[in-house]
Short mmCIF file of C-alpha atoms in Angstrom, two decimals:
data_model
loop_
_atom_site.label_atom_id
_atom_site.label_comp_id
_atom_site.label_asym_id
_atom_site.label_seq_id
_atom_site.Cartn_x
_atom_site.Cartn_y
_atom_site.Cartn_z
CA TYR S 16 121.21 102.30 126.37
CA ALA S 17 120.02 102.65 122.77
CA TYR S 18 116.41 102.12 123.87
CA SER S 19 116.41 104.66 126.69
CA GLY S 20 115.97 108.29 125.71
CA ILE S 21 117.85 109.79 128.64
CA ALA S 22 120.74 107.30 128.54
CA ALA S 23 121.06 107.60 124.77
CA LEU S 24 121.05 111.38 124.96
CA VAL S 25 123.76 111.46 127.63
CA LEU S 26 126.00 108.59 126.47
CA SER S 27 126.00 109.38 122.77
CA ARG S 28 126.08 113.16 123.22
CA GLY S 29 122.68 113.60 121.59
CA GLN S 30 123.58 112.01 118.25
CA CYS S 31 122.76 108.72 116.58
CA ARG S 32 125.75 106.36 116.56
CA ALA S 33 125.00 105.16 113.03
CA CYS S 34 124.21 108.37 111.15
CA GLN S 35 125.23 111.15 113.57
CA ALA S 36 121.76 112.74 113.29
CA PRO S 37 120.66 114.61 116.42
CA PHE S 38 118.15 112.92 118.72
CA ALA S 39 114.71 114.41 119.19
CA LEU S 40 114.08 115.56 122.75
CA ARG S 41 110.66 113.91 122.93
CA ALA S 42 111.81 110.53 124.31
CA PRO S 43 114.03 111.94 127.08
CA LEU S 44 111.34 114.46 128.07
CA VAL S 45 108.64 111.79 128.23
CA GLU S 46 110.95 109.55 130.28
CA LEU S 47 111.78 112.41 132.65
CA VAL S 48 108.12 113.35 133.15
CA SER S 49 107.19 109.67 133.60
CA MET S 50 109.90 109.07 136.19
CA SER S 51 109.05 112.27 138.06
CA SER S 52 105.35 111.41 138.07
CA PHE S 53 105.99 107.85 139.23
CA VAL S 54 108.25 108.98 142.07
CA PHE S 55 105.74 111.65 143.11
CA LEU S 56 102.86 109.15 143.13
CA LEU S 57 104.89 106.53 144.99
CA THR S 58 105.88 108.99 147.72
CA ARG S 59 102.37 110.44 147.97
CA LEU S 60 100.37 107.19 147.86
CA GLY S 61 102.75 104.44 148.95
CA THR S 62 102.57 100.96 147.47
CA ASN S 63 98.89 100.06 147.22
CA VAL S 64 96.05 99.65 144.72
CA PRO S 65 95.36 103.41 144.32
CA MET S 66 99.04 103.94 143.48
CA PHE S 67 98.90 101.22 140.82
CA LEU S 68 95.75 102.81 139.35
CA ALA S 69 97.41 106.22 139.39
CA LEU S 70 100.44 104.83 137.52
CA VAL S 71 98.21 103.31 134.83
CA TYR S 72 96.23 106.54 134.50
CA THR S 73 99.47 108.52 134.28
CA CYS S 74 100.76 106.31 131.44
CA ILE S 75 97.49 106.70 129.55
CA LEU S 76 97.43 110.47 130.04
CA LEU S 77 101.05 110.81 128.91
CA LEU S 78 100.32 108.75 125.79
CA VAL S 79 97.31 110.93 124.95
CA LEU S 80 99.32 114.09 125.65
CA VAL S 81 102.22 113.18 123.37
CA VAL S 82 100.12 111.83 120.48
CA ASP S 83 97.70 114.75 120.56
CA PHE S 84 100.48 117.32 120.86
CA GLU S 85 102.35 115.89 117.86
CA HIS S 86 99.50 114.76 115.61
CA LYS S 87 96.43 116.57 116.98
CA LEU S 88 94.67 113.22 117.44
CA ILE S 89 93.13 111.50 120.42
CA LEU S 90 92.95 107.89 119.31
CA ASN S 91 89.93 105.70 120.05
CA VAL S 92 92.23 102.69 120.22
CA VAL S 93 93.66 104.30 123.38
CA MET S 94 90.58 106.01 124.79
CA LEU S 95 87.99 103.22 124.56
CA PRO S 96 90.02 100.66 126.56
CA SER S 97 90.97 103.47 128.96
CA ILE S 98 87.32 104.28 129.59
CA LEU S 99 86.62 100.60 130.24
CA PHE S 100 89.63 100.40 132.59
CA ALA S 101 88.45 103.51 134.46
CA ALA S 102 84.94 102.09 134.84
CA LEU S 103 86.26 98.75 136.12
CA ALA S 104 88.76 100.43 138.46
CA SER S 105 86.33 103.03 139.86
CA PRO S 106 85.18 100.88 142.84
CA PHE S 107 88.81 100.86 144.03
CA SER S 108 89.29 104.64 143.81
CA ALA S 109 88.42 107.22 146.45
CA PRO S 110 85.39 108.84 144.79
CA GLY S 111 83.76 105.44 144.19
CA MET S 112 81.84 104.15 141.21
CA ALA S 113 78.86 106.53 141.32
CA LEU S 114 80.92 109.73 141.44
CA SER S 115 83.37 108.38 138.87
CA LEU S 116 80.58 107.64 136.41
CA LEU S 117 78.96 111.00 137.10
CA GLY S 118 82.30 112.74 136.49
CA GLY S 119 82.78 110.85 133.23
CA ALA S 120 79.27 111.77 132.08
CA VAL S 121 79.77 115.45 132.93
CA ALA S 122 83.14 115.54 131.15
CA PHE S 123 81.61 113.83 128.10
CA GLY S 124 78.78 116.37 128.11
CA ILE S 125 81.21 119.29 128.26
CA VAL S 126 83.33 117.98 125.39
CA LEU S 127 80.21 117.23 123.34
CA ALA S 128 78.86 120.74 124.00
CA ILE S 129 82.16 122.27 122.86
CA TYR S 130 81.98 120.18 119.69
CA TRP S 131 78.40 121.22 118.90
CA LEU S 132 79.12 124.89 119.68
CA GLY S 133 82.01 124.70 117.22
CA LYS S 134 79.71 123.20 114.58
CA LEU S 135 77.12 125.93 115.24
CA TYR S 136 79.78 128.64 114.93
CA GLU S 137 81.00 127.05 111.69
CA ARG S 138 77.46 127.05 110.30
CA LEU S 139 76.64 130.62 111.42
CA ARG S 140 79.85 131.99 109.93
CA HIS S 141 79.33 129.96 106.72
CA LEU S 142 82.67 128.28 107.19
CA HIS S 143 83.63 124.89 105.92
CA ILE S 144 86.57 123.55 107.86
CA LYS S 145 87.67 120.32 106.26
CA GLY S 146 88.26 117.73 108.94
CA GLY S 147 87.36 120.22 111.68
CA ALA S 148 89.63 122.50 113.61
CA ALA S 149 92.86 120.89 114.74
CA ILE S 150 93.09 122.14 118.30
CA PRO S 151 95.15 119.93 120.60
CA TYR S 152 92.79 119.17 123.49
CA GLY S 153 94.97 116.39 124.86
CA PRO S 154 97.38 118.57 126.87
CA PHE S 155 94.51 120.30 128.67
CA LEU S 156 92.55 117.11 129.24
CA CYS S 157 95.64 115.29 130.51
CA LEU S 158 96.65 118.06 132.90
CA ALA S 159 93.12 118.30 134.30
CA GLY S 160 92.80 114.53 134.58
CA TRP S 161 96.15 114.16 136.31
CA LEU S 162 95.40 116.96 138.79
CA VAL S 163 91.99 115.46 139.64
CA MET S 164 93.51 112.00 139.98
CA VAL S 165 96.24 113.22 142.36
CA GLN S 166 93.66 115.12 144.40
CA TYR S 167 91.30 112.17 144.91
CA LEU S 168 93.64 109.19 145.19
#
């Protein structure tokens, strides 16, 4: 049970057995959200290819959500393979390849426009923000992506 957040939290009363330090709630919360999402997708979609794709997308979105929320980073090492996976899996999803690629292009354009508007604002206000503004976009992107995925699968 030491490797499971929920079991460790319950069985060891929220403290490390070795040092008695309290556990962070991140692992049990991520496990709870993962389990709830998986059960929801299984009951909604049944056992088929779209359900498998939805589970993979859910894992990716949860990873992006947690990393961005904690570190304000969306890592290319996660996103680039995810984009490739989405492109390869799009023929098996309900919208199909053409609409999937169009949706990806529109989303990319929106995020790029937000970035350039931020740069323009920075220049007009004579601001110099080192490293850029650290706004966690991951939670919003993940929620939107998950809602769209559930709607179309």
